[in-house]
Amino acid sequence: MYLMDLNASKFNEVKQTVNTILLPIGMMETHGPHATLGTDVWIPREFVKRLDKIIGEKVIMAPEVAYGHSWALAPHSGTFDISSEAFSNYVYEIGKEFYRNGFTNLILFNGHGGNIPSLAIVTEKLADMGVNTLTINWWMDYREDILTITSKPGHGGEDETSLVLAIDENLADLSLAGDFSIEYNRKLKYKDMGKVLYKDGYMGDAASATPEKGEVLYQLLTNLILEDIKDLWELSASELLSKGES
């Protein structure tokens, strides 16, 4: 169920039995010349849509956070970079309000790599408060599974482009897509390095993307995500059992 659709009466009724809320988090940034700036928002939104059909009676789907932190892609036009401090503080305040409203389980469904360090800080602070959190970074958490479908994933690459094409083929123009990759030492960081690592604002074989690959990825990853959510619920149930015994 969607938080935005609930009136106060229904919300108060639902939270008597539902203690899990999911917050989609994306980013507005360049994804090469071919994919939309909202790619990192579209993909979590689609996963949420599919998850809602399966577990919507057990999870409240919150409105998404559409802006995040993107230091690496900031040198490219079309990227709207929020500082890591502002971003992490904002997400933390949202999580704190969820907890104040009675939710002890929080799923952060993240669609953007630059958000990861900030979200790690957020989840530690919320955990100290008493919130059980699950952070989903779909392209990273399930990388080995993704590689069985798309051989050259990456930012705006084959996997992301396939996923947006599966939503709407107008979200990516394959006539503008190519194949770009570069070898680099991940331990190094320097000014405007994103212009080198993402020469045209993307990395990977975007030209090989198809809607069909995207649909297979959605089906595969949705099942894997559900398994992780079950682990969150098992943790929550074990805590309740422990409290009942003490």
PDB file of C-alpha atoms in Angstrom:
ATOM      1  CA  MET A   1       0.000   0.000   0.000  1.00  0.00           C
ATOM      2  CA  TYR A   2       1.147   3.541  -0.708  1.00  0.00           C
ATOM      3  CA  LEU A   3       1.550   6.047   2.114  1.00  0.00           C
ATOM      4  CA  MET A   4       0.279   8.866  -0.087  1.00  0.00           C
ATOM      5  CA  ASP A   5      -3.024   7.053  -0.624  1.00  0.00           C
ATOM      6  CA  LEU A   6      -3.867   6.676   3.070  1.00  0.00           C
ATOM      7  CA  ASN A   7      -6.013   9.087   5.024  1.00  0.00           C
ATOM      8  CA  ALA A   8      -5.315   9.552   8.736  1.00  0.00           C
ATOM      9  CA  SER A   9      -7.983   7.059   9.815  1.00  0.00           C
ATOM     10  CA  LYS A  10      -6.715   4.338   7.499  1.00  0.00           C
ATOM     11  CA  PHE A  11      -3.111   5.096   8.424  1.00  0.00           C
ATOM     12  CA  ASN A  12      -3.830   4.686  12.144  1.00  0.00           C
ATOM     13  CA  GLU A  13      -5.641   1.436  11.420  1.00  0.00           C
ATOM     14  CA  VAL A  14      -2.921  -0.002   9.187  1.00  0.00           C
ATOM     15  CA  LYS A  15       0.004   0.736  11.495  1.00  0.00           C
ATOM     16  CA  GLN A  16      -1.577  -1.439  14.186  1.00  0.00           C
ATOM     17  CA  THR A  17      -0.496  -4.469  12.147  1.00  0.00           C
ATOM     18  CA  VAL A  18       2.139  -3.130   9.718  1.00  0.00           C
ATOM     19  CA  ASN A  19       5.547  -2.162  11.119  1.00  0.00           C
ATOM     20  CA  THR A  20       7.556  -2.028   7.860  1.00  0.00           C
ATOM     21  CA  ILE A  21       7.941   0.986   5.608  1.00  0.00           C
ATOM     22  CA  LEU A  22       9.911   1.191   2.346  1.00  0.00           C
ATOM     23  CA  LEU A  23      11.609   4.392   1.212  1.00  0.00           C
ATOM     24  CA  PRO A  24      12.741   4.501  -2.449  1.00  0.00           C
ATOM     25  CA  ILE A  25      15.811   6.681  -2.980  1.00  0.00           C
ATOM     26  CA  GLY A  26      17.132   7.770  -6.352  1.00  0.00           C
ATOM     27  CA  MET A  27      19.099  10.508  -8.052  1.00  0.00           C
ATOM     28  CA  MET A  28      18.670  13.003 -10.870  1.00  0.00           C
ATOM     29  CA  GLU A  29      21.819  12.764 -12.975  1.00  0.00           C
ATOM     30  CA  THR A  30      23.155  12.118 -16.425  1.00  0.00           C
ATOM     31  CA  HIS A  31      23.028   8.537 -17.680  1.00  0.00           C
ATOM     32  CA  GLY A  32      24.870   9.075 -20.926  1.00  0.00           C
ATOM     33  CA  PRO A  33      23.382  10.650 -24.050  1.00  0.00           C
ATOM     34  CA  HIS A  34      20.780   7.884 -24.321  1.00  0.00           C
ATOM     35  CA  ALA A  35      18.969   7.326 -20.981  1.00  0.00           C
ATOM     36  CA  THR A  36      16.803   9.738 -19.004  1.00  0.00           C
ATOM     37  CA  LEU A  37      18.122  11.807 -16.123  1.00  0.00           C
ATOM     38  CA  GLY A  38      15.563  10.082 -13.908  1.00  0.00           C
ATOM     39  CA  THR A  39      16.870   6.556 -14.511  1.00  0.00           C
ATOM     40  CA  ASP A  40      17.794   6.110 -10.826  1.00  0.00           C
ATOM     41  CA  VAL A  41      14.265   7.159  -9.869  1.00  0.00           C
ATOM     42  CA  TRP A  42      12.390   5.153 -12.498  1.00  0.00           C
ATOM     43  CA  ILE A  43      14.026   1.846 -11.592  1.00  0.00           C
ATOM     44  CA  PRO A  44      13.307   1.873  -7.814  1.00  0.00           C
ATOM     45  CA  ARG A  45       9.788   3.108  -8.614  1.00  0.00           C
ATOM     46  CA  GLU A  46       9.198   0.086 -10.854  1.00  0.00           C
ATOM     47  CA  PHE A  47      10.555  -2.335  -8.264  1.00  0.00           C
ATOM     48  CA  VAL A  48       8.256  -0.778  -5.658  1.00  0.00           C
ATOM     49  CA  LYS A  49       5.285  -1.193  -8.003  1.00  0.00           C
ATOM     50  CA  ARG A  50       6.062  -4.887  -8.400  1.00  0.00           C
ATOM     51  CA  LEU A  51       6.768  -5.441  -4.716  1.00  0.00           C
ATOM     52  CA  ASP A  52       3.536  -3.725  -3.761  1.00  0.00           C
ATOM     53  CA  LYS A  53       1.558  -6.297  -5.747  1.00  0.00           C
ATOM     54  CA  ILE A  54       3.190  -9.092  -3.743  1.00  0.00           C
ATOM     55  CA  ILE A  55       3.676  -7.742  -0.206  1.00  0.00           C
ATOM     56  CA  GLY A  56       1.619  -4.561  -0.263  1.00  0.00           C
ATOM     57  CA  GLU A  57      -0.456  -5.666   2.715  1.00  0.00           C
ATOM     58  CA  LYS A  58       2.686  -5.948   4.853  1.00  0.00           C
ATOM     59  CA  VAL A  59       4.702  -2.941   3.704  1.00  0.00           C
ATOM     60  CA  ILE A  60       3.851   0.745   3.368  1.00  0.00           C
ATOM     61  CA  MET A  61       5.504   2.279   0.306  1.00  0.00           C
ATOM     62  CA  ALA A  62       6.641   5.828   1.078  1.00  0.00           C
ATOM     63  CA  PRO A  63       7.101   8.625  -1.489  1.00  0.00           C
ATOM     64  CA  GLU A  64      10.567   8.562  -3.031  1.00  0.00           C
ATOM     65  CA  VAL A  65      13.563  10.792  -2.400  1.00  0.00           C
ATOM     66  CA  ALA A  66      14.497  11.840  -5.936  1.00  0.00           C
ATOM     67  CA  TYR A  67      17.730  13.755  -5.248  1.00  0.00           C
ATOM     68  CA  GLY A  68      20.951  12.387  -3.791  1.00  0.00           C
ATOM     69  CA  HIS A  69      24.719  12.734  -3.763  1.00  0.00           C
ATOM     70  CA  SER A  70      26.721  12.257  -6.968  1.00  0.00           C
ATOM     71  CA  TRP A  71      30.280  13.510  -6.586  1.00  0.00           C
ATOM     72  CA  ALA A  72      31.617  11.467  -9.517  1.00  0.00           C
ATOM     73  CA  LEU A  73      28.967  12.554 -12.037  1.00  0.00           C
ATOM     74  CA  ALA A  74      28.759  16.163 -10.817  1.00  0.00           C
ATOM     75  CA  PRO A  75      31.074  17.425 -13.606  1.00  0.00           C
ATOM     76  CA  HIS A  76      28.482  16.330 -16.194  1.00  0.00           C
ATOM     77  CA  SER A  77      25.539  18.490 -17.243  1.00  0.00           C
ATOM     78  CA  GLY A  78      22.207  17.132 -16.049  1.00  0.00           C
ATOM     79  CA  THR A  79      23.500  15.991 -12.656  1.00  0.00           C
ATOM     80  CA  PHE A  80      21.958  17.675  -9.594  1.00  0.00           C
ATOM     81  CA  ASP A  81      24.355  16.913  -6.760  1.00  0.00           C
ATOM     82  CA  ILE A  82      23.245  17.332  -3.148  1.00  0.00           C
ATOM     83  CA  SER A  83      26.022  17.391  -0.555  1.00  0.00           C
ATOM     84  CA  SER A  84      26.521  14.159   1.361  1.00  0.00           C
ATOM     85  CA  GLU A  85      25.879  16.013   4.618  1.00  0.00           C
ATOM     86  CA  ALA A  86      22.553  17.482   3.512  1.00  0.00           C
ATOM     87  CA  PHE A  87      21.447  14.226   1.898  1.00  0.00           C
ATOM     88  CA  SER A  88      22.301  11.985   4.853  1.00  0.00           C
ATOM     89  CA  ASN A  89      20.724  14.401   7.350  1.00  0.00           C
ATOM     90  CA  TYR A  90      17.543  14.551   5.277  1.00  0.00           C
ATOM     91  CA  VAL A  91      17.162  10.778   4.961  1.00  0.00           C
ATOM     92  CA  TYR A  92      17.950  10.374   8.654  1.00  0.00           C
ATOM     93  CA  GLU A  93      15.220  12.852   9.586  1.00  0.00           C
ATOM     94  CA  ILE A  94      12.741  10.942   7.403  1.00  0.00           C
ATOM     95  CA  GLY A  95      13.719   7.665   9.059  1.00  0.00           C
ATOM     96  CA  LYS A  96      13.413   9.230  12.493  1.00  0.00           C
ATOM     97  CA  GLU A  97       9.881  10.381  11.669  1.00  0.00           C
ATOM     98  CA  PHE A  98       8.951   6.917  10.451  1.00  0.00           C
ATOM     99  CA  TYR A  99      10.123   5.550  13.806  1.00  0.00           C
ATOM    100  CA  ARG A 100       8.204   8.206  15.722  1.00  0.00           C
ATOM    101  CA  ASN A 101       5.093   7.128  13.836  1.00  0.00           C
ATOM    102  CA  GLY A 102       5.558   3.539  14.953  1.00  0.00           C
ATOM    103  CA  PHE A 103       7.602   1.824  12.234  1.00  0.00           C
ATOM    104  CA  THR A 104      10.499  -0.273  13.520  1.00  0.00           C
ATOM    105  CA  ASN A 105      11.442  -1.856  10.177  1.00  0.00           C
ATOM    106  CA  LEU A 106      12.764   0.386   7.396  1.00  0.00           C
ATOM    107  CA  ILE A 107      13.723  -0.684   3.871  1.00  0.00           C
ATOM    108  CA  LEU A 108      15.887   1.806   1.985  1.00  0.00           C
ATOM    109  CA  PHE A 109      15.550   0.940  -1.697  1.00  0.00           C
ATOM    110  CA  ASN A 110      18.472   2.781  -3.227  1.00  0.00           C
ATOM    111  CA  GLY A 111      18.930   3.317  -6.957  1.00  0.00           C
ATOM    112  CA  HIS A 112      22.183   5.291  -6.970  1.00  0.00           C
ATOM    113  CA  GLY A 113      25.756   4.356  -6.075  1.00  0.00           C
ATOM    114  CA  GLY A 114      26.804   7.786  -4.799  1.00  0.00           C
ATOM    115  CA  ASN A 115      24.212   7.500  -2.020  1.00  0.00           C
ATOM    116  CA  ILE A 116      25.762   4.408  -0.464  1.00  0.00           C
ATOM    117  CA  PRO A 117      28.284   5.999   1.978  1.00  0.00           C
ATOM    118  CA  SER A 118      25.668   8.418   3.301  1.00  0.00           C
ATOM    119  CA  LEU A 119      23.066   5.697   3.733  1.00  0.00           C
ATOM    120  CA  ALA A 120      25.544   3.589   5.705  1.00  0.00           C
ATOM    121  CA  ILE A 121      25.811   6.422   8.225  1.00  0.00           C
ATOM    122  CA  VAL A 122      22.037   6.860   8.297  1.00  0.00           C
ATOM    123  CA  THR A 123      21.337   3.184   8.998  1.00  0.00           C
ATOM    124  CA  GLU A 124      23.861   3.081  11.847  1.00  0.00           C
ATOM    125  CA  LYS A 125      22.212   6.080  13.515  1.00  0.00           C
ATOM    126  CA  LEU A 126      18.742   4.628  13.042  1.00  0.00           C
ATOM    127  CA  ALA A 127      19.859   1.226  14.342  1.00  0.00           C
ATOM    128  CA  ASP A 128      21.122   2.892  17.532  1.00  0.00           C
ATOM    129  CA  MET A 129      17.653   4.398  17.865  1.00  0.00           C
ATOM    130  CA  GLY A 130      15.976   1.000  17.588  1.00  0.00           C
ATOM    131  CA  VAL A 131      15.144   0.784  13.877  1.00  0.00           C
ATOM    132  CA  ASN A 132      15.890  -2.423  11.943  1.00  0.00           C
ATOM    133  CA  THR A 133      17.032  -1.403   8.465  1.00  0.00           C
ATOM    134  CA  LEU A 134      17.537  -3.180   5.161  1.00  0.00           C
ATOM    135  CA  THR A 135      19.381  -1.302   2.419  1.00  0.00           C
ATOM    136  CA  ILE A 136      18.911  -2.557  -1.140  1.00  0.00           C
ATOM    137  CA  ASN A 137      21.541  -1.512  -3.701  1.00  0.00           C
ATOM    138  CA  TRP A 138      20.147  -3.703  -6.482  1.00  0.00           C
ATOM    139  CA  TRP A 139      23.009  -3.397  -9.035  1.00  0.00           C
ATOM    140  CA  MET A 140      25.608  -4.254  -6.393  1.00  0.00           C
ATOM    141  CA  ASP A 141      23.837  -6.708  -4.087  1.00  0.00           C
ATOM    142  CA  TYR A 142      22.803  -8.995  -6.943  1.00  0.00           C
ATOM    143  CA  ARG A 143      25.676  -8.377  -9.347  1.00  0.00           C
ATOM    144  CA  GLU A 144      26.479 -12.037  -9.987  1.00  0.00           C
ATOM    145  CA  ASP A 145      22.841 -12.690 -10.873  1.00  0.00           C
ATOM    146  CA  ILE A 146      22.734  -9.632 -13.135  1.00  0.00           C
ATOM    147  CA  LEU A 147      25.781 -10.901 -15.011  1.00  0.00           C
ATOM    148  CA  THR A 148      23.809 -13.972 -16.085  1.00  0.00           C
ATOM    149  CA  ILE A 149      21.516 -11.635 -18.062  1.00  0.00           C
ATOM    150  CA  THR A 150      23.627  -8.611 -19.014  1.00  0.00           C
ATOM    151  CA  SER A 151      27.347  -9.144 -19.530  1.00  0.00           C
ATOM    152  CA  LYS A 152      28.502  -5.513 -19.277  1.00  0.00           C
ATOM    153  CA  PRO A 153      26.574  -3.691 -16.552  1.00  0.00           C
ATOM    154  CA  GLY A 154      27.470  -0.205 -15.403  1.00  0.00           C
ATOM    155  CA  HIS A 155      26.223   3.310 -14.830  1.00  0.00           C
ATOM    156  CA  GLY A 156      23.800   3.863 -17.710  1.00  0.00           C
ATOM    157  CA  GLY A 157      25.057   0.558 -19.098  1.00  0.00           C
ATOM    158  CA  GLU A 158      23.375  -2.589 -20.327  1.00  0.00           C
ATOM    159  CA  ASP A 159      21.547  -3.425 -17.093  1.00  0.00           C
ATOM    160  CA  GLU A 160      20.208   0.026 -16.212  1.00  0.00           C
ATOM    161  CA  THR A 161      19.254   0.808 -19.794  1.00  0.00           C
ATOM    162  CA  SER A 162      17.451  -2.536 -20.137  1.00  0.00           C
ATOM    163  CA  LEU A 163      15.517  -1.869 -16.940  1.00  0.00           C
ATOM    164  CA  VAL A 164      14.271   1.536 -18.076  1.00  0.00           C
ATOM    165  CA  LEU A 165      13.404   0.162 -21.515  1.00  0.00           C
ATOM    166  CA  ALA A 166      11.252  -2.470 -19.812  1.00  0.00           C
ATOM    167  CA  ILE A 167       9.303   0.346 -18.151  1.00  0.00           C
ATOM    168  CA  ASP A 168       8.902   2.479 -21.271  1.00  0.00           C
ATOM    169  CA  GLU A 169      10.941   2.292 -24.445  1.00  0.00           C
ATOM    170  CA  ASN A 170      10.794   6.093 -24.667  1.00  0.00           C
ATOM    171  CA  LEU A 171      13.021   6.352 -21.569  1.00  0.00           C
ATOM    172  CA  ALA A 172      16.157   5.422 -23.551  1.00  0.00           C
ATOM    173  CA  ASP A 173      17.224   6.195 -27.121  1.00  0.00           C
ATOM    174  CA  LEU A 174      19.401   3.289 -28.258  1.00  0.00           C
ATOM    175  CA  SER A 175      20.451   5.203 -31.382  1.00  0.00           C
ATOM    176  CA  LEU A 176      22.568   7.335 -29.007  1.00  0.00           C
ATOM    177  CA  ALA A 177      23.911   4.405 -26.968  1.00  0.00           C
ATOM    178  CA  GLY A 178      27.362   2.878 -27.230  1.00  0.00           C
ATOM    179  CA  ASP A 179      29.857   0.751 -25.325  1.00  0.00           C
ATOM    180  CA  PHE A 180      32.384   2.461 -23.060  1.00  0.00           C
ATOM    181  CA  SER A 181      34.633   1.043 -20.390  1.00  0.00           C
ATOM    182  CA  ILE A 182      37.973   2.022 -18.859  1.00  0.00           C
ATOM    183  CA  GLU A 183      40.483   0.324 -16.583  1.00  0.00           C
ATOM    184  CA  TYR A 184      41.269   2.356 -13.491  1.00  0.00           C
ATOM    185  CA  ASN A 185      42.601   2.052  -9.958  1.00  0.00           C
ATOM    186  CA  ARG A 186      39.589   2.293  -7.647  1.00  0.00           C
ATOM    187  CA  LYS A 187      41.826   3.415  -4.785  1.00  0.00           C
ATOM    188  CA  LEU A 188      42.518   6.756  -6.489  1.00  0.00           C
ATOM    189  CA  LYS A 189      40.400   9.887  -6.357  1.00  0.00           C
ATOM    190  CA  TYR A 190      41.093  13.192  -8.060  1.00  0.00           C
ATOM    191  CA  LYS A 191      39.328  16.360  -9.219  1.00  0.00           C
ATOM    192  CA  ASP A 192      36.796  15.848 -12.039  1.00  0.00           C
ATOM    193  CA  MET A 193      37.655  12.151 -12.302  1.00  0.00           C
ATOM    194  CA  GLY A 194      34.077  11.500 -13.427  1.00  0.00           C
ATOM    195  CA  LYS A 195      34.909  13.083 -16.791  1.00  0.00           C
ATOM    196  CA  VAL A 196      37.454  10.312 -17.313  1.00  0.00           C
ATOM    197  CA  LEU A 197      35.607   7.365 -15.791  1.00  0.00           C
ATOM    198  CA  TYR A 198      32.297   8.310 -17.433  1.00  0.00           C
ATOM    199  CA  LYS A 199      33.514  10.060 -20.571  1.00  0.00           C
ATOM    200  CA  ASP A 200      30.021  10.625 -21.985  1.00  0.00           C
ATOM    201  CA  GLY A 201      28.238  10.224 -18.658  1.00  0.00           C
ATOM    202  CA  TYR A 202      27.932   6.439 -18.706  1.00  0.00           C
ATOM    203  CA  MET A 203      29.874   3.175 -18.507  1.00  0.00           C
ATOM    204  CA  GLY A 204      29.019  -0.230 -19.963  1.00  0.00           C
ATOM    205  CA  ASP A 205      27.499  -1.682 -23.116  1.00  0.00           C
ATOM    206  CA  ALA A 206      24.306   0.360 -23.300  1.00  0.00           C
ATOM    207  CA  ALA A 207      23.881  -0.473 -26.983  1.00  0.00           C
ATOM    208  CA  SER A 208      23.184  -4.126 -26.096  1.00  0.00           C
ATOM    209  CA  ALA A 209      20.246  -3.266 -23.820  1.00  0.00           C
ATOM    210  CA  THR A 210      16.761  -4.582 -24.619  1.00  0.00           C
ATOM    211  CA  PRO A 211      13.346  -4.372 -22.931  1.00  0.00           C
ATOM    212  CA  GLU A 212      13.295  -8.167 -22.796  1.00  0.00           C
ATOM    213  CA  LYS A 213      16.506  -8.280 -20.753  1.00  0.00           C
ATOM    214  CA  GLY A 214      15.040  -5.650 -18.461  1.00  0.00           C
ATOM    215  CA  GLU A 215      11.898  -7.686 -17.821  1.00  0.00           C
ATOM    216  CA  VAL A 216      13.942 -10.782 -17.002  1.00  0.00           C
ATOM    217  CA  LEU A 217      16.021  -8.704 -14.577  1.00  0.00           C
ATOM    218  CA  TYR A 218      12.930  -7.337 -12.844  1.00  0.00           C
ATOM    219  CA  GLN A 219      11.518 -10.811 -12.326  1.00  0.00           C
ATOM    220  CA  LEU A 220      14.830 -12.260 -11.149  1.00  0.00           C
ATOM    221  CA  LEU A 221      15.790  -9.436  -8.806  1.00  0.00           C
ATOM    222  CA  THR A 222      12.302  -8.999  -7.338  1.00  0.00           C
ATOM    223  CA  ASN A 223      12.459 -12.576  -6.058  1.00  0.00           C
ATOM    224  CA  LEU A 224      15.913 -11.996  -4.558  1.00  0.00           C
ATOM    225  CA  ILE A 225      14.769  -8.756  -2.919  1.00  0.00           C
ATOM    226  CA  LEU A 226      11.813 -10.580  -1.366  1.00  0.00           C
ATOM    227  CA  GLU A 227      14.235 -13.034   0.237  1.00  0.00           C
ATOM    228  CA  ASP A 228      16.164 -10.156   1.813  1.00  0.00           C
ATOM    229  CA  ILE A 229      12.935  -8.613   3.101  1.00  0.00           C
ATOM    230  CA  LYS A 230      12.044 -11.957   4.704  1.00  0.00           C
ATOM    231  CA  ASP A 231      15.393 -11.827   6.515  1.00  0.00           C
ATOM    232  CA  LEU A 232      14.442  -8.405   7.883  1.00  0.00           C
ATOM    233  CA  TRP A 233      11.134  -9.775   9.137  1.00  0.00           C
ATOM    234  CA  GLU A 234      12.842 -12.781  10.714  1.00  0.00           C
ATOM    235  CA  LEU A 235      15.162 -10.412  12.573  1.00  0.00           C
ATOM    236  CA  SER A 236      12.196  -8.374  13.765  1.00  0.00           C
ATOM    237  CA  ALA A 237      10.303 -11.494  14.851  1.00  0.00           C
ATOM    238  CA  SER A 238      13.294 -12.836  16.786  1.00  0.00           C
ATOM    239  CA  GLU A 239      13.617  -9.526  18.615  1.00  0.00           C
ATOM    240  CA  LEU A 240       9.946  -9.617  19.602  1.00  0.00           C
ATOM    241  CA  LEU A 241      10.336 -13.187  20.816  1.00  0.00           C
ATOM    242  CA  SER A 242      13.407 -12.227  22.838  1.00  0.00           C
ATOM    243  CA  LYS A 243      11.552  -9.336  24.468  1.00  0.00           C
ATOM    244  CA  GLY A 244       8.642 -11.633  25.289  1.00  0.00           C
ATOM    245  CA  GLU A 245      10.952 -14.086  27.044  1.00  0.00           C
ATOM    246  CA  SER A 246      12.786 -11.458  29.098  1.00  0.00           C
TER     247      SER A 246
END
